[in-house]
Coordinates of C-alpha atoms in Angstrom, one line a residue:
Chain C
X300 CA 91.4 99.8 110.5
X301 CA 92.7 103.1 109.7
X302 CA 91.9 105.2 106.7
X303 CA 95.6 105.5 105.6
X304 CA 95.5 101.5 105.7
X305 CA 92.8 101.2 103.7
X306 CA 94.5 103.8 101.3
X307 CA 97.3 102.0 101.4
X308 CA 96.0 98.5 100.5
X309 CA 93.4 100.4 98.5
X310 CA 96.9 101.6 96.1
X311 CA 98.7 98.4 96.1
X312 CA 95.8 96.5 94.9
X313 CA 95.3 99.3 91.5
X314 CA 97.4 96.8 89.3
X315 CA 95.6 93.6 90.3
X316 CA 92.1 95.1 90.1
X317 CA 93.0 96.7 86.4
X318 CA 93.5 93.6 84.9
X319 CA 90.4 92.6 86.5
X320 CA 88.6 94.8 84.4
X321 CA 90.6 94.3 81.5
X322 CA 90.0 90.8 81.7
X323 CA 86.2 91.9 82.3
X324 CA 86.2 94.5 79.7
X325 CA 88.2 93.2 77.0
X326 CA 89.0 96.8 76.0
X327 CA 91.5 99.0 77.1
X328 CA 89.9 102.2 77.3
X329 CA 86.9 100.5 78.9
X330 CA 88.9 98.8 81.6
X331 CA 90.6 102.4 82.5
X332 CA 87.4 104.0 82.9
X333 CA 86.0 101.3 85.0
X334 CA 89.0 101.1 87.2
X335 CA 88.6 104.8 87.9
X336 CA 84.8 104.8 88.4
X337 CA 85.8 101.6 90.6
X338 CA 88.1 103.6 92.9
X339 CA 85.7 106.4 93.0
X340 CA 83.1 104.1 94.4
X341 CA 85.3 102.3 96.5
X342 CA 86.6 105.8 98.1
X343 CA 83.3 107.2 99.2
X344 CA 81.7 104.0 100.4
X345 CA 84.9 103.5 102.2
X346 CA 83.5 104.1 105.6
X347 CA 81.1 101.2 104.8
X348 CA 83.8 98.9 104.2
X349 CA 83.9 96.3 107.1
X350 CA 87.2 95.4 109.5
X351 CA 88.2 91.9 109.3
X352 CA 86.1 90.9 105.8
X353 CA 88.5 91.0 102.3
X354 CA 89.1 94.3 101.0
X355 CA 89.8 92.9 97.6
X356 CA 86.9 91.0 97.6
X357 CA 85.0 94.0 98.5
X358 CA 86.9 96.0 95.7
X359 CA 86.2 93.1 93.3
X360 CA 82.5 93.0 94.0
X361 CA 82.4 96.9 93.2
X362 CA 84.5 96.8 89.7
X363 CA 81.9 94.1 88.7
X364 CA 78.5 95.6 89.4
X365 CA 79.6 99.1 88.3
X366 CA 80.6 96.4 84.5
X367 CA 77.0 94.8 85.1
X368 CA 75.4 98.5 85.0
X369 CA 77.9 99.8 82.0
X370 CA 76.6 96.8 80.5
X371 CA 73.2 97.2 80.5
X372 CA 73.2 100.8 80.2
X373 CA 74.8 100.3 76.6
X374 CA 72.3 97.4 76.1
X375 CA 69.3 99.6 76.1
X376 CA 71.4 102.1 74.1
X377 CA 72.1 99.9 71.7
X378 CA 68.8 98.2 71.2
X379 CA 67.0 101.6 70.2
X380 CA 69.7 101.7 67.3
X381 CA 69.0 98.0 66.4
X382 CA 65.7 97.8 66.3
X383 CA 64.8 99.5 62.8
X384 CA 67.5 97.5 60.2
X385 CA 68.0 94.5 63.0
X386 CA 67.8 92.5 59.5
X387 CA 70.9 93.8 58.3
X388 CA 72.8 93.5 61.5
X389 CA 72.3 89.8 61.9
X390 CA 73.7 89.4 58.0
X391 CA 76.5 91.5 59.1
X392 CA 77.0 89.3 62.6
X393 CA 76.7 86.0 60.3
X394 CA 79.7 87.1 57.9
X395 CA 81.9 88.1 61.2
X396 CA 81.5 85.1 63.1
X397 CA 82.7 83.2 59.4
X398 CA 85.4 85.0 59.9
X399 CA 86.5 84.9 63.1
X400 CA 86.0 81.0 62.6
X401 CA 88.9 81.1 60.1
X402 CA 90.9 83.3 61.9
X403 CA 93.4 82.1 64.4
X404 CA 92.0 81.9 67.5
X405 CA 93.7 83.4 69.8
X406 CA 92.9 84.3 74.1
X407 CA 91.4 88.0 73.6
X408 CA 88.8 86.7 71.0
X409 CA 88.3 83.2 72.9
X410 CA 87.7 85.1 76.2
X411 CA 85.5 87.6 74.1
X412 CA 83.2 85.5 72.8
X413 CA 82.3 83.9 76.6
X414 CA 78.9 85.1 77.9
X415 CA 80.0 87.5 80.3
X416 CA 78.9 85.7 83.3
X417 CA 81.2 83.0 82.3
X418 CA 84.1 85.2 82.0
X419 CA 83.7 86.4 85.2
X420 CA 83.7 83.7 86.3
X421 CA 86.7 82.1 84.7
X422 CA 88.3 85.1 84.9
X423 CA 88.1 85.6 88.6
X424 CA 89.0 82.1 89.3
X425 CA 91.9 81.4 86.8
X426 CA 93.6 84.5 86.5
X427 CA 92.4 86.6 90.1
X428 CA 93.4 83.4 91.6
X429 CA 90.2 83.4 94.1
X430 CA 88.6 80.5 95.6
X431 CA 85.3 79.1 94.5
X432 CA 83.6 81.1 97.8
X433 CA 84.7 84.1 97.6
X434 CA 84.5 84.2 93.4
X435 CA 81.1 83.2 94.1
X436 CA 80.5 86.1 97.1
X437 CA 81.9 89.2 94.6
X438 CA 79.0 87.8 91.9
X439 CA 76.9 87.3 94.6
X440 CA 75.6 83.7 93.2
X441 CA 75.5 80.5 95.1
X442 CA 78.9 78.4 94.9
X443 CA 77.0 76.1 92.3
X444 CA 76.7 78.6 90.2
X445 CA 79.9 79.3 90.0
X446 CA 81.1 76.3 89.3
X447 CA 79.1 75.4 86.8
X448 CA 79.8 78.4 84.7
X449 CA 83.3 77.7 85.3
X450 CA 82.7 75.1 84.2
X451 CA 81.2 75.7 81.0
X452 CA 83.6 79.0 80.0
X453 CA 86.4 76.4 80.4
X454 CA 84.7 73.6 78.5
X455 CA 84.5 76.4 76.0
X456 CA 88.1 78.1 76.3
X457 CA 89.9 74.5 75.7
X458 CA 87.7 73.9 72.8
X459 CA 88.3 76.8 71.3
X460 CA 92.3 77.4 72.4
X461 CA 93.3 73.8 73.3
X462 CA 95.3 72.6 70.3
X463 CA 96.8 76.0 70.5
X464 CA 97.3 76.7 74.0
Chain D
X194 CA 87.6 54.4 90.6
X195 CA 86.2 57.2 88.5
X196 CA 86.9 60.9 89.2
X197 CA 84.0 63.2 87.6
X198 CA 85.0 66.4 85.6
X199 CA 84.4 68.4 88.2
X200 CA 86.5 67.3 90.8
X201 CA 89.5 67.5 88.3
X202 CA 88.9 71.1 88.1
X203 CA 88.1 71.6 91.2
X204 CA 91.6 70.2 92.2
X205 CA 93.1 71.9 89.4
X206 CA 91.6 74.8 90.7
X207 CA 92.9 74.0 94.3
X208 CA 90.1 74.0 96.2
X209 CA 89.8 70.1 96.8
X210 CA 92.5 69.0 100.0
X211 CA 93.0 66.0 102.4
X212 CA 91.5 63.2 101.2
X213 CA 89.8 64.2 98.2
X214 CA 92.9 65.7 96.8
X215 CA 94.9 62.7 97.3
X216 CA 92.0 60.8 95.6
X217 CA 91.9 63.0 92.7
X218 CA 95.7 62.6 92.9
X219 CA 95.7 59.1 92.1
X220 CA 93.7 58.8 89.9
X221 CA 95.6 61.3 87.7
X222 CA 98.7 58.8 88.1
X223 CA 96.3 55.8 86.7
X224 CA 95.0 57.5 83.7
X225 CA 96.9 58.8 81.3
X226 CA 93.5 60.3 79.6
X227 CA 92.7 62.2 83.3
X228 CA 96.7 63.7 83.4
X229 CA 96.2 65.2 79.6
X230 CA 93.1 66.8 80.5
X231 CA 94.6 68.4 83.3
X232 CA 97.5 69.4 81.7
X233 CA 95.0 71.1 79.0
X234 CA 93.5 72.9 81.9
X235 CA 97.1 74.0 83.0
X236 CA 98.2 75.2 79.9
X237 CA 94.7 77.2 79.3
X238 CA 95.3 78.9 82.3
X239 CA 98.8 80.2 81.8
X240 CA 97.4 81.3 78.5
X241 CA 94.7 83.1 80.0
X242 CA 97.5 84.6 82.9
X243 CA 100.4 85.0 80.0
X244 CA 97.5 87.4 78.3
X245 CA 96.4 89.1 81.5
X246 CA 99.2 89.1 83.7
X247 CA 101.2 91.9 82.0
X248 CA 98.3 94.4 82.4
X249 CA 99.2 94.3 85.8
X250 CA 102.6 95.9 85.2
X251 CA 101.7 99.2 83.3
X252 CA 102.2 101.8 85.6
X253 CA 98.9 103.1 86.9
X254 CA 97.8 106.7 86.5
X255 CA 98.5 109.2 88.6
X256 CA 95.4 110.4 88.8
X257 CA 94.4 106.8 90.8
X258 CA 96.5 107.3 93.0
X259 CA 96.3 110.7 93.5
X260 CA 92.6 110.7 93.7
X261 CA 93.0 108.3 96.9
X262 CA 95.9 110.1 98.5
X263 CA 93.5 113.1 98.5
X264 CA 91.1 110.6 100.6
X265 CA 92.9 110.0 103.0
X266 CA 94.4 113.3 103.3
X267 CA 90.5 114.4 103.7
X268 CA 90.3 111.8 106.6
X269 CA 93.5 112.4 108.5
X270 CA 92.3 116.5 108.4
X271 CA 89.0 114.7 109.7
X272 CA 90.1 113.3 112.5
X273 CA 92.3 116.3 113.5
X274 CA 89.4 118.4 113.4
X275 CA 87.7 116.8 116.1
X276 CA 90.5 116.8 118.2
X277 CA 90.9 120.5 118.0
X278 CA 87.3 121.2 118.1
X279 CA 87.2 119.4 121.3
X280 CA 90.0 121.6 122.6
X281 CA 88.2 125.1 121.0
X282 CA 85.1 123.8 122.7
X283 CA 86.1 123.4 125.6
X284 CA 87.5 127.3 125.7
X285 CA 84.8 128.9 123.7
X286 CA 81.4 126.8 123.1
X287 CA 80.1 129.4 120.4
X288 CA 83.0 129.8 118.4
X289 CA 84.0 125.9 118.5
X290 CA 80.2 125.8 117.1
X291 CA 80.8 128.3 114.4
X292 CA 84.6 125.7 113.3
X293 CA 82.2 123.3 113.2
X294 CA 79.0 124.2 111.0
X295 CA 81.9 125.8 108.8
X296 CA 83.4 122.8 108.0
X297 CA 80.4 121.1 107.9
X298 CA 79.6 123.2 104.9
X299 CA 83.0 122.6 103.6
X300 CA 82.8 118.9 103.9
X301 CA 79.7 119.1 102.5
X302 CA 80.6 121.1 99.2
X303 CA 83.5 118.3 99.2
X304 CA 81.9 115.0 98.9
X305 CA 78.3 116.7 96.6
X306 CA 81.2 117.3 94.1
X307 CA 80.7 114.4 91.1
X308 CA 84.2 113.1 91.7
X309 CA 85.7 113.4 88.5
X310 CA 86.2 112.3 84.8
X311 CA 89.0 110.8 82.8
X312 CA 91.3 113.4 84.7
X313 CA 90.8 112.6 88.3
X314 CA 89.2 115.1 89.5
X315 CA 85.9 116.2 87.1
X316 CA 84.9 119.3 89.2
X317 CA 83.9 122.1 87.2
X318 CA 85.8 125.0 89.2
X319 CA 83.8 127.6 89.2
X320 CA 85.5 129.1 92.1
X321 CA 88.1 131.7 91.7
X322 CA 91.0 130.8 93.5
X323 CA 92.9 133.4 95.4
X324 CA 95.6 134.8 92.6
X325 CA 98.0 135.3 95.2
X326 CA 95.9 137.8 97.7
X327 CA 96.9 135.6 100.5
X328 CA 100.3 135.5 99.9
X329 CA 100.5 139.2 99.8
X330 CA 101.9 139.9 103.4
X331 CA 104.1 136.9 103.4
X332 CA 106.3 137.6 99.9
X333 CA 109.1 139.6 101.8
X334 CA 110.7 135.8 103.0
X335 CA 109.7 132.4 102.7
X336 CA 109.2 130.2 99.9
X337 CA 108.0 132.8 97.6
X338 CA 109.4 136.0 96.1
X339 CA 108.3 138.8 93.5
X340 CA 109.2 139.4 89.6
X341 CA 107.5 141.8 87.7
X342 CA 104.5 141.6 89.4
X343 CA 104.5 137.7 89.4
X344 CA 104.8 135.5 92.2
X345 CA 108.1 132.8 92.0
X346 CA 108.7 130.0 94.1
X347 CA 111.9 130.7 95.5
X348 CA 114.4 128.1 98.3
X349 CA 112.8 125.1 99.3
X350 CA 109.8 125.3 97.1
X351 CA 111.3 125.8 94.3
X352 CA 113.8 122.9 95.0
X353 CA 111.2 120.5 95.7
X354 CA 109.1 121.5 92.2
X355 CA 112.3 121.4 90.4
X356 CA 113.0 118.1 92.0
X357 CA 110.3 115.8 93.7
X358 CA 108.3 113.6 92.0
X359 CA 104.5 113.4 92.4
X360 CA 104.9 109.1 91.5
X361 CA 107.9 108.7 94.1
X362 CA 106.6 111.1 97.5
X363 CA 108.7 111.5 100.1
X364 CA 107.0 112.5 103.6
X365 CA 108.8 116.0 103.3
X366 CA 106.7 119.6 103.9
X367 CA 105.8 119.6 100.6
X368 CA 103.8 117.7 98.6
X369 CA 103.8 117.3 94.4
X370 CA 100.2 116.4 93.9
X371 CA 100.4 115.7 90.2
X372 CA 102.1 117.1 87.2
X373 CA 100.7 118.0 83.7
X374 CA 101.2 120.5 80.8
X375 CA 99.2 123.6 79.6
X376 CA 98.6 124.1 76.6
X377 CA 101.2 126.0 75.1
X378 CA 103.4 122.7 76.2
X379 CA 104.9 124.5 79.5
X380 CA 105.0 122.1 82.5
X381 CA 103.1 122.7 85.5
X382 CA 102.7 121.5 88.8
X383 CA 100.1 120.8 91.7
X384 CA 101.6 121.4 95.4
X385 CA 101.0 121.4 98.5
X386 CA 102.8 122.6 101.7
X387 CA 102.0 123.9 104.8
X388 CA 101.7 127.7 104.6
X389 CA 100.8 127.7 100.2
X390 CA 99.5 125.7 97.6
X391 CA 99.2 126.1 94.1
X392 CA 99.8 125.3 91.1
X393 CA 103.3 126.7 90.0
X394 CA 104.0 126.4 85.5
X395 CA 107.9 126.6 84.5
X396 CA 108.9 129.4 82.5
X397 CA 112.8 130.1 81.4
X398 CA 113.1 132.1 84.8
X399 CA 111.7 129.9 87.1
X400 CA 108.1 128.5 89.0
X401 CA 105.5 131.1 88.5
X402 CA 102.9 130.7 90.7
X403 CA 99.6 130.7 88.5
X404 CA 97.2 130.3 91.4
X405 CA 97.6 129.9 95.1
X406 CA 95.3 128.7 97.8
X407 CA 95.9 130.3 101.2
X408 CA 96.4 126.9 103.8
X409 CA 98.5 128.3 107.2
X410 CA 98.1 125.6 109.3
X411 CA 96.0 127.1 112.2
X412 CA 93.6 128.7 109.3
X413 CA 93.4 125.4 107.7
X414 CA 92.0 123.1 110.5
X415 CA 89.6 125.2 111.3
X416 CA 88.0 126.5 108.1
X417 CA 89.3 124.8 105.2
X418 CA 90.0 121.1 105.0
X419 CA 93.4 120.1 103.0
X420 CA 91.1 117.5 100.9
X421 CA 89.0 120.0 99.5
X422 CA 91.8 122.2 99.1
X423 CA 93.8 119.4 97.1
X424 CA 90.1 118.9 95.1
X425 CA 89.7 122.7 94.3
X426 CA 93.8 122.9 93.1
X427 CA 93.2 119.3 90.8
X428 CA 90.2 121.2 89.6
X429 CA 92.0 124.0 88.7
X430 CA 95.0 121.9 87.0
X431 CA 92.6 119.6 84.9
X432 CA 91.3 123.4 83.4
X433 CA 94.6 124.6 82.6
X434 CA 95.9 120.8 81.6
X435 CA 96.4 120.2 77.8
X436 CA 95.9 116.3 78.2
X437 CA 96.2 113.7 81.2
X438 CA 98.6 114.1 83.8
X439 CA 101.9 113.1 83.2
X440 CA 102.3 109.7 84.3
X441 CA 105.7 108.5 86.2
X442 CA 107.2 107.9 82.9
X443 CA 106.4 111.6 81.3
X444 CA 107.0 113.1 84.6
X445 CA 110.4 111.7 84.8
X446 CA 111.1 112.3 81.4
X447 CA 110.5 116.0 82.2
X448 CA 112.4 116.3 85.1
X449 CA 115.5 115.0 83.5
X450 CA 115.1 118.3 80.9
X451 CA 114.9 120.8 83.6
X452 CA 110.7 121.1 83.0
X453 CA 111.3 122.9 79.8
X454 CA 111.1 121.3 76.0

């Protein structure tokens, strides 16, 4: 495997792997920035990168752990903001989810308000188009996992969108 | 025979085959209830694509792309240096050993850099580049003449500025790294060729060249590697940039008006 093939593939794959983290993100700016820290990472680990194993996959597996840390990084940010008026905030959380119950429901919110390591999972699977082992290798869970949280983001997505989808 | 919910995802989701499919399969043609479900499951799923899919067709950035042409760039230069360190070796031990720890430093400098922001390439330049100093002996011919005291690409150079696009690159001598305006709103370019780079802004005369890096071929493989070079020149555009780079859109756009407003 040469470099310039690994550039190569690396380019064709930028579209596929942004909706990836859109679909992970559910934000536009988000997903730009992760897609660029993703190629960063991907471009100086690149000699790590094994012949013969999926460069996708690998690619994949990158995008999502860099999400996992963004994720958790704004967790702790947000929970030294929370903590003083966390009374208010669940008020304020009650009256949104009203609303977003008499609101149209529509993919973005649907897909939104799946735990995120359902949407991965669904998201990977049904729109990335991967196969239950290698969804399952990028998360790095066991294939039961998977499929169970598959399984319950869809049970959830087709409640939510199914007289509308 | 009952088929659990599982399976019917699972074939929806084609993983099941052989047997199990054909089970699954059949039982879908018995049960109206099992066919409806599935089709629920079909139609979530082109929802979730019909939401997704179109992501996948904006254009991507040119600073993506760009930021992995530079990597690969860095490893072709790489894998050249060994080759002609082998050779320089070979005919002088102490100076091939000098080449080396030289651009072991370089590489070094190269990869400690955070790799960039929003823009590509987040260096903070703090180097000076050469303001034309190099090009000093070579402005009596070549790709690069004199007005007032400022340096112009001139022939090819200025051909390929005024024509090449950094989103569509040909495999000619010179390369258009990226393109982006100062602030000010005059249009500038990144390039690369085998005896300059720079980064050249369009004024009502022509391509002034606003900074320069020397890169003669021979000097290059043995002191400076083309990857950092292209980092240090990014560096330098994403200072002078009022914005992003243009993306393949903008930059045609621009090329259509001659780089001017």
């Amino acid at each position: 495997m040469s470099s310039t093939r690994f550039c190569e593939d690396l380019t064709a794959m930028l579209p596929r792997l942004r909706r990836f983290a859109r679909g992970l993100t559910q934000d536009h700016a988000d997903a730009d920035d992760l897609c660029q820290q993703t190629i960063e990472r991907a471009l100086k680990a690149r000699k790590q990168w094994q012949e013969g194993t999926r460069l996708d996959a690998w690619v994949y597996r990158i995008m999502r752990n860099q999400w996992i840390d963004e994720i958790r990084a704004r967790t702790r940010r947000s929970q030294t903001f929370v903590h003083e008026d966390q009374g208010v905030n669940v008020g304020m959380d009650g009256d949104r989810d009203a609303e977003n119950r008499v609101e149209l429901a529509n993919v973005d919110r649907a897909l939104g308000r799946l735990p995120d390591e359902q949407r991965e999972a669904v998201v990977l699977v049904m729109v990335e188009g991967f196969g239950y082992k290698e969804a399952a290798e990028i998360l790095g869970i066991p294939q039961g996992t998977l499929t169970s949280r598959l399984g319950r983001g869809r049970e959830a997505l087709l409640r939510e969108l199914g007289e509308t989808a | 025979m009952s088929v659990t919910d599982e399976e019917l995802m699972a074939f929806a989701d084609g993983e099941l085959s052989g047997a199990d499919a054909a089970r699954v399969q059949a039982a879908i043609a018995a049960d109206p209830a099992l066919a409806e479900r599935l089709e629920a499951e079909r139609k979530l799923r082109m929802a979730l694509r019909g939401h997704l899919d179109p992501v996948a067709d904006e254009p991507v950035p040119q600073a993506w792309t760009a930021m992995i042409a530079a990597a690969a760039r860095e490893d072709a230069e790489d894998e050249h240096k060994v080759i002609s360190l082998a050779a320089a070796r070979a005919e002088k031990a102490e100076k091939a050993g000098k080449a080396a720890k030289a651009a072991r430093e370089a590489r070094s400098t190269a990869r400690g850099r955070p790799f960039m922001q929003r823009w590509g390439m987040g260096i903070a330049i703090a180097a000076s580049l050469a303001l034309g100093l190099f090009m000093g002996t070579r402005i009596a011919s070549g790709p690069v003449t004199q007005r007032d005291g400022a340096l112009m690409a001139s022939g090819l150079l200025a051909e390929r500025l005024d024509t090449q696009l950094a989103s569509a690159q040909g495999s000619g001598s010179v390369r258009i790294l990226t393109s982006f305006r100062r602030e000010g709103g005059d249009y500038c370019r990144v390039f690369a060729s085998g005896g300059t780079s720079g980064v050249a802004c369009k004024d009502n005369a022509g391509w002034v060249l606003e900074r320069t890096i020397s890169g003669g071929a021979a000097q290059q493989s043995q002191y400076r590697q083309a990857g950092s070079a292209d980092m240090e020149l990014m560096a330098a555009a994403q200072e002078m940039a009022d914005g992003a780079p243009l993306d393949a859109a903008q930059e045609e756009a621009a090329k259509a008006k001659g780089w001017r407003e």
